[in-house]
Coordinates of C-alpha atoms in Angstrom, one line a residue:
M9 CA 7.2 12.6 -15.5
G10 CA 10.4 13.6 -13.6
G11 CA 8.8 16.6 -12.2
A12 CA 6.0 14.5 -11.0
F13 CA 8.3 12.0 -9.3
V14 CA 10.3 14.7 -7.5
A15 CA 7.3 16.5 -6.2
A16 CA 5.6 13.3 -5.0
A17 CA 9.0 12.6 -3.3
F18 CA 9.4 15.8 -1.8
L19 CA 6.1 15.8 -0.2
A20 CA 6.0 12.3 1.0
R21 CA 9.4 13.0 2.7
L22 CA 8.0 16.1 4.5
G23 CA 4.9 14.1 5.5
S24 CA 6.9 11.1 6.8
R25 CA 8.5 13.3 9.4
I26 CA 5.1 13.8 11.1
G27 CA 3.8 10.4 10.4
L28 CA 1.5 11.0 7.5
P29 CA 1.1 8.2 4.9
T30 CA 2.4 8.6 1.4
I31 CA -1.1 8.1 -0.4
P32 CA -2.6 11.6 0.2
L33 CA 0.6 13.4 -0.2
F34 CA 1.3 11.9 -3.7
I35 CA -2.5 13.0 -4.4
L36 CA -2.0 16.6 -2.9
A37 CA 1.3 17.0 -5.3
G38 CA -0.8 16.2 -8.4
I39 CA -3.5 18.8 -7.1
L40 CA -1.0 21.6 -6.3
L41 CA 0.9 21.0 -9.9
G42 CA -2.4 20.4 -11.8
P43 CA -4.3 22.4 -14.3
N44 CA -7.3 22.7 -11.7
T45 CA -5.2 24.8 -9.1
P46 CA -4.0 28.4 -9.3
G47 CA 0.0 28.6 -9.6
F48 CA 2.7 26.8 -11.4
V49 CA 1.2 24.0 -13.5
L50 CA 3.4 21.1 -14.1
L51 CA 1.1 19.3 -16.6
D52 CA -2.1 20.9 -18.5
D53 CA -3.5 17.6 -19.5
P54 CA -3.9 14.6 -16.9
H55 CA -4.3 12.3 -19.9
D56 CA -0.4 12.8 -20.4
L57 CA 0.1 10.4 -17.5
E58 CA -2.7 8.2 -18.4
M59 CA -0.7 4.9 -19.6
L60 CA 1.9 5.3 -16.6
S61 CA -1.0 5.8 -14.1
A62 CA -2.7 2.7 -15.5
L63 CA 0.8 0.7 -15.3
G64 CA 0.7 1.8 -11.5
L65 CA -2.9 0.3 -10.8
V66 CA -1.9 -2.9 -12.8
L67 CA 1.4 -3.3 -10.8
L68 CA -0.3 -2.6 -7.4
L69 CA -3.0 -5.3 -8.0
F70 CA -0.4 -7.6 -9.7
Y71 CA 1.4 -7.5 -6.2
L72 CA -1.9 -8.0 -4.4
G73 CA -2.3 -11.3 -6.4
L74 CA 1.2 -12.4 -5.6
E75 CA 0.4 -12.2 -1.9
F76 CA -2.9 -14.3 -2.2
H77 CA -2.7 -18.0 -2.3
M78 CA -4.7 -20.7 -4.1
D79 CA -5.3 -22.5 -0.7
D80 CA -7.0 -19.2 0.7
L81 CA -9.6 -19.5 -2.2
K82 CA -9.7 -23.2 -1.7
T83 CA -10.3 -23.1 1.9
G84 CA -12.2 -19.8 2.5
G85 CA -13.8 -19.2 -0.9
R86 CA -17.1 -19.1 0.5
K87 CA -16.6 -17.0 3.6
M88 CA -14.9 -14.3 1.1
T89 CA -17.8 -14.7 -1.4
V90 CA -20.5 -13.9 1.6
A91 CA -18.3 -10.9 3.0
G92 CA -17.8 -9.6 -0.5
C93 CA -21.5 -9.8 -1.3
T94 CA -22.4 -8.5 2.1
Y95 CA -20.1 -5.5 1.6
L96 CA -21.6 -4.7 -2.0
A97 CA -25.3 -5.0 -0.7
L98 CA -24.7 -2.5 2.0
N99 CA -22.7 0.2 0.1
V100 CA -24.3 -0.4 -3.5
G101 CA -27.6 -0.3 -1.8
A102 CA -26.9 2.7 0.3
G103 CA -25.4 4.5 -2.8
L104 CA -28.6 3.7 -4.8
G105 CA -31.0 4.8 -2.3
F106 CA -28.9 8.2 -1.9
G107 CA -28.8 8.6 -5.5
F108 CA -32.7 8.4 -5.5
A109 CA -33.0 10.7 -2.6
L110 CA -30.9 13.6 -4.3
G111 CA -33.4 13.5 -7.2
W112 CA -31.1 14.0 -9.9
G113 CA -32.4 11.1 -12.1
T114 CA -32.4 7.4 -12.4
S115 CA -29.4 7.2 -14.5
E116 CA -27.6 9.5 -12.0
A117 CA -28.7 7.3 -9.0
L118 CA -27.2 4.1 -10.9
V119 CA -23.9 6.0 -11.2
L120 CA -23.9 7.0 -7.5
A121 CA -24.6 3.6 -6.7
G122 CA -21.2 2.5 -8.1
V123 CA -19.5 5.6 -6.7
L124 CA -20.5 4.9 -3.2
G125 CA -20.5 1.2 -3.6
I126 CA -17.1 0.3 -4.7
S127 CA -13.7 0.8 -2.8
S128 CA -10.3 1.8 -4.6
S129 CA -8.3 -1.3 -5.1
A130 CA -5.3 0.6 -5.6
I131 CA -5.6 2.6 -2.2
V132 CA -6.7 -0.3 -0.3
T133 CA -3.5 -2.2 -1.5
K134 CA -1.1 0.6 -0.7
I135 CA -2.7 0.9 2.8
L136 CA -2.0 -2.6 3.5
V137 CA 1.5 -2.3 2.2
D138 CA 2.3 1.0 4.0
L139 CA 1.0 -0.2 7.4
G140 CA 2.6 -3.5 7.3
R141 CA -0.6 -5.6 7.3
I142 CA -0.3 -7.8 4.6
G143 CA 0.3 -10.8 6.9
N144 CA -2.8 -10.0 9.1
P145 CA -5.4 -12.3 9.4
E146 CA -8.1 -9.6 8.7
T147 CA -6.2 -9.0 5.3
K148 CA -7.4 -12.3 3.7
P149 CA -11.0 -11.2 3.8
I150 CA -10.3 -7.6 2.9
L151 CA -8.6 -9.2 -0.3
G152 CA -11.6 -11.3 -0.8
I153 CA -14.0 -8.4 -0.8
I154 CA -11.7 -6.4 -3.2
V155 CA -11.9 -9.6 -5.6
V156 CA -15.8 -9.8 -5.4
E157 CA -16.0 -6.0 -5.9
D158 CA -13.9 -6.2 -9.1
I159 CA -15.8 -9.1 -10.5
F160 CA -18.9 -7.1 -9.9
L161 CA -17.3 -4.1 -11.3
A162 CA -16.8 -6.0 -14.8
L163 CA -20.6 -6.8 -14.8
Y164 CA -21.7 -3.5 -13.7
L165 CA -19.8 -1.4 -16.3
A166 CA -21.1 -3.8 -19.1
A167 CA -24.7 -3.2 -18.0
L168 CA -24.5 0.3 -17.0
Q169 CA -23.0 2.0 -20.2
P170 CA -25.8 1.2 -22.3
V171 CA -28.3 2.1 -19.6
I172 CA -26.8 5.7 -18.9
S173 CA -26.2 6.2 -22.7
G174 CA -30.0 5.5 -23.5
A175 CA -29.3 2.6 -25.6
D176 CA -32.1 0.1 -25.6
D177 CA -30.2 -2.8 -27.1
V178 CA -30.6 -5.6 -24.5
G179 CA -28.9 -8.3 -26.8
A180 CA -25.6 -6.1 -26.9
M181 CA -25.5 -5.6 -23.1
T182 CA -26.2 -9.2 -22.7
L183 CA -23.3 -10.2 -25.1
D184 CA -20.9 -7.8 -23.0
I185 CA -21.8 -9.0 -19.7
A186 CA -21.3 -12.6 -21.3
K187 CA -17.8 -11.8 -22.8
A188 CA -16.9 -10.1 -19.5
F189 CA -17.8 -13.2 -17.3
G190 CA -16.2 -15.6 -20.1
F191 CA -12.9 -14.0 -20.0
L192 CA -13.0 -14.0 -16.1
L193 CA -14.0 -17.9 -16.1
L194 CA -10.7 -18.3 -18.3
L195 CA -8.5 -16.8 -15.9
A196 CA -10.0 -18.4 -12.9
I197 CA -9.3 -21.9 -14.7
A198 CA -5.9 -21.0 -15.5
A199 CA -5.3 -20.2 -11.9
R200 CA -7.0 -23.3 -10.5
W201 CA -5.5 -25.9 -13.1
G202 CA -2.7 -24.1 -15.3
T203 CA -0.3 -23.3 -12.4
G204 CA 2.0 -26.0 -13.3
V205 CA 2.2 -25.5 -17.0
I206 CA 2.9 -21.8 -16.5
G207 CA 5.3 -22.3 -13.6
K208 CA 7.6 -24.2 -16.3
L209 CA 7.3 -21.1 -18.5
F210 CA 8.4 -18.7 -15.8
A211 CA 11.1 -21.1 -14.2
I212 CA 13.9 -18.5 -15.5
K213 CA 17.2 -18.0 -13.7
D214 CA 18.1 -14.7 -15.1
N215 CA 16.4 -11.8 -13.0
E216 CA 16.3 -9.6 -16.1
L217 CA 14.5 -12.0 -18.2
L218 CA 12.2 -12.9 -15.6
V219 CA 11.2 -9.3 -14.9
I220 CA 10.6 -8.7 -18.6
S221 CA 8.5 -11.8 -18.7
F222 CA 6.3 -11.3 -15.8
L223 CA 5.7 -7.5 -16.5
G224 CA 4.9 -8.3 -20.1
A225 CA 2.3 -11.2 -18.9
A226 CA 0.7 -8.6 -16.3
V227 CA 0.3 -5.8 -18.7
L228 CA -0.7 -7.8 -21.7
I229 CA -3.3 -9.9 -19.9
A230 CA -4.5 -6.5 -18.2
G231 CA -4.8 -5.1 -21.9
I232 CA -6.5 -8.0 -23.3
A233 CA -9.1 -8.0 -20.5
E234 CA -10.3 -4.5 -21.2
T235 CA -11.0 -5.2 -24.6
F236 CA -13.5 -7.9 -23.0
G237 CA -14.9 -5.4 -20.6
V238 CA -13.1 -6.6 -17.7
A239 CA -11.5 -4.1 -15.2
D240 CA -7.6 -4.2 -15.9
A241 CA -7.1 -4.4 -12.3
I242 CA -8.8 -7.7 -11.7
A243 CA -7.0 -9.2 -14.6
A244 CA -3.4 -8.0 -13.2
F245 CA -4.7 -9.5 -9.9
M246 CA -5.3 -13.0 -11.2
V247 CA -2.0 -13.0 -13.1
G248 CA -0.5 -12.2 -9.9
L249 CA -2.5 -14.9 -8.3
I250 CA -1.3 -17.4 -10.9
L251 CA 2.3 -16.5 -10.8
G252 CA 2.5 -16.1 -7.0
N253 CA 1.6 -20.0 -6.7
T254 CA 4.6 -21.0 -9.0
G255 CA 8.2 -21.7 -8.0
S256 CA 9.2 -18.2 -9.1
G257 CA 6.7 -16.7 -7.0
D258 CA 8.9 -15.5 -4.2
R259 CA 11.6 -14.0 -6.9
I260 CA 8.8 -12.1 -8.5
R261 CA 7.4 -10.7 -5.3
D262 CA 10.9 -9.4 -4.4
L263 CA 11.6 -8.1 -8.0
V264 CA 8.2 -6.3 -8.4
H265 CA 8.7 -4.0 -5.4
P266 CA 10.4 -1.1 -6.8
L267 CA 8.2 -1.1 -10.1
R268 CA 5.1 -1.3 -7.9
D269 CA 6.3 1.8 -5.7
A270 CA 7.5 3.8 -8.5
F271 CA 4.4 3.4 -10.5
A272 CA 2.2 3.6 -7.9
A273 CA 3.5 7.1 -6.8
I274 CA 2.6 8.2 -10.4
F275 CA -0.9 6.7 -10.3
F276 CA -1.7 8.7 -7.1
F277 CA -0.2 11.9 -8.7
G278 CA -2.2 11.4 -11.9
F279 CA -5.5 10.8 -9.8
G280 CA -4.5 14.3 -8.1
L281 CA -4.2 16.0 -11.4
S282 CA -8.0 15.0 -12.4
I283 CA -9.4 16.8 -9.2
A284 CA -10.7 20.4 -9.3
P285 CA -11.1 21.3 -5.7
G286 CA -12.6 24.7 -6.6
D287 CA -15.7 22.6 -7.8
L288 CA -16.2 21.1 -4.4
P289 CA -18.1 24.2 -2.6
T290 CA -21.1 23.8 -5.1
V291 CA -21.8 20.2 -3.9
I292 CA -20.3 20.2 -0.4
W293 CA -23.6 19.1 1.5
P294 CA -24.4 16.1 -0.7
V295 CA -20.6 15.1 -0.5
L296 CA -20.5 15.2 3.4
I297 CA -23.8 13.3 3.5
A298 CA -22.5 10.5 1.3
I299 CA -19.3 10.4 3.1
V300 CA -21.5 9.8 6.5
I301 CA -23.3 7.0 4.8
T302 CA -20.3 5.5 3.2
V303 CA -18.5 5.4 7.0
A304 CA -21.6 3.9 8.5
M305 CA -22.0 1.3 5.7
N306 CA -18.3 0.3 6.1
L307 CA -18.5 0.0 9.9
L308 CA -21.4 -2.3 9.5
A309 CA -19.7 -4.2 6.8
G310 CA -16.7 -4.5 9.1
L311 CA -18.8 -5.7 12.0
V312 CA -20.5 -8.5 9.8
T313 CA -17.0 -9.6 8.1
A314 CA -15.8 -10.0 11.7
R315 CA -18.8 -11.8 12.7
I316 CA -18.5 -14.2 9.8
Y317 CA -14.6 -14.9 10.4
G318 CA -14.9 -15.0 14.2
F319 CA -12.6 -11.9 14.5
G320 CA -12.4 -9.5 17.5
P321 CA -13.1 -5.5 17.5
Q322 CA -9.6 -4.5 16.2
P323 CA -9.8 -6.6 12.9
A324 CA -13.3 -5.5 12.4
A325 CA -12.2 -2.0 12.8
N326 CA -9.1 -2.5 10.5
V327 CA -11.7 -3.9 7.7
A328 CA -14.1 -1.1 8.1
T329 CA -11.3 1.6 7.8
T330 CA -9.2 0.1 5.1
L331 CA -12.0 -0.5 2.6
L332 CA -13.1 3.1 3.3
A333 CA -11.3 4.7 0.3
R334 CA -13.0 5.4 -3.2
G335 CA -10.7 6.4 -6.0
E336 CA -10.2 5.1 -9.5
F337 CA -13.5 3.5 -10.5
A338 CA -15.5 6.6 -9.2
L339 CA -13.3 8.8 -11.6
I340 CA -14.2 6.4 -14.6
L341 CA -17.8 6.7 -13.8
A342 CA -17.5 10.5 -13.6
T343 CA -16.0 10.5 -17.0
M344 CA -18.7 8.1 -18.4
A345 CA -21.5 10.4 -16.8
A346 CA -20.1 13.6 -18.4
A347 CA -19.9 11.7 -21.8
A348 CA -23.6 10.7 -21.6
G349 CA -24.7 14.3 -20.8
L350 CA -25.8 13.3 -17.3
D351 CA -26.4 16.0 -14.4
E352 CA -23.6 18.3 -14.5
R353 CA -23.5 18.1 -10.6
L354 CA -22.2 14.6 -10.7
S355 CA -18.6 15.4 -11.8
P356 CA -17.9 18.1 -9.1
F357 CA -19.8 15.7 -6.6
I358 CA -17.8 12.8 -7.3
A359 CA -14.5 14.7 -7.6
G360 CA -15.1 16.1 -4.0
Y361 CA -16.4 12.8 -2.4
V362 CA -13.3 10.8 -3.8
L363 CA -10.7 13.6 -2.8
I364 CA -11.9 13.8 0.9
L365 CA -12.1 9.9 1.2
A366 CA -8.7 9.4 -0.6
V367 CA -7.1 11.8 2.0
V368 CA -9.1 10.7 4.9
A369 CA -9.0 6.9 4.5
P370 CA -5.3 6.1 4.7
L371 CA -5.2 8.4 8.1
V372 CA -8.2 6.7 9.6
A373 CA -6.8 3.4 8.7
G374 CA -3.6 3.9 10.5
R375 CA -5.6 4.9 13.6
S376 CA -8.3 2.3 13.4
H377 CA -7.5 1.6 17.2
W378 CA -9.2 4.6 18.1
L379 CA -12.6 3.0 16.8
V380 CA -12.1 -0.1 19.1
P381 CA -13.7 1.0 22.2
L382 CA -16.7 2.2 20.3
M383 CA -17.4 -1.4 18.9
P384 CA -19.1 -4.3 20.4
G385 CA -16.6 -5.8 22.9
G386 CA -14.3 -3.1 22.3
R387 CA -13.6 -1.8 25.7
E388 CA -12.9 -5.4 27.0
A389 CA -10.4 -5.8 24.3
A390 CA -8.6 -2.7 24.7
K391 CA -8.3 -3.4 28.4
R392 CA -6.8 -6.8 27.7
A393 CA -4.6 -5.1 25.0
E394 CA -3.5 -2.7 27.7
A395 CA -2.7 -5.5 30.1
G396 CA -1.0 -7.6 27.5
V397 CA -3.2 -10.4 27.1
E398 CA -4.8 -9.4 23.9
P399 CA -6.2 -12.4 21.9
A400 CA -4.6 -13.3 18.5
T401 CA -7.7 -12.7 16.6
S402 CA -7.9 -9.2 17.7
R403 CA -4.5 -7.8 17.1
S404 CA -3.8 -5.2 14.3

């Protein structure tokens, strides 16, 4: 673990001198020191960091929940739902169509629908933090889309597992979906009406005890969520949402920063360990086509979201590029597909697709202003920005 921290820090420090974001560099460190790349191998088995990586994901989404306010859900819940469902319809639909067009099989097409359709919550969160966009107006719909995606994810996984494994027990599948939905409903009720009681439990003056308390709550609820078929990420987000709206919310937000940054680095390093770049040439053309489709659908989703919220071209470009990355969920699907004995081309395809987007997305997000002139009304907005009269809704 010490080697992972040092390697990630070393590459990130080098990259920072030329303006590169940390995410692809953390991933690159994992690839270079992992078992799938020739040379020195720091870890033979990526599962050695599995629990620490899971903690990194939990803390990233917990922090995201802390930044999300109940008032945002009360006043903009309908818009967020519409934006999130639109994003899913465009990307999951395109992924399903692409899967059938490849001709690898129906189960494979269902897996590819999820791979192409769901953004990486961890990478999206890190991009927003690294680029200092947490307070931007377009960040609220981005977070809303992530929430809708994660809720969809819980139901999707519950339904997909018996389908790709060949099970025909509809009753068991229905029960899994009902358990996942019921647990999400309990968390939503706690977020809506339990904040006062929970706030009293976390009204702790001592910082040490407060850290232990909120960390225990986030990890415990995330772990319980997994037993109900709910993604640990969405459960951690909900815990952060609840605690962020208590009297201790500001202190928790400050205290979680170093934990979030440290374990997020391990998450992305572990992510790199699981990728085998040598397998990419065998599926390079399907990967490139899938990336083109994903970019196109994200641009369209960004434009639709901007229309829903009345944003200008720059926020639309920010939405489209920030949500571009694919990551942890796609790798989970690759593991499920391999266990179910699906087409052997799926694993290298998913690894190559995820690797390219995980590296490219943070770079593109940081340069989203390059897209503005290509978008409807973009040239006018660019001219206004150059003249110093850019409207508030189009600022990045």
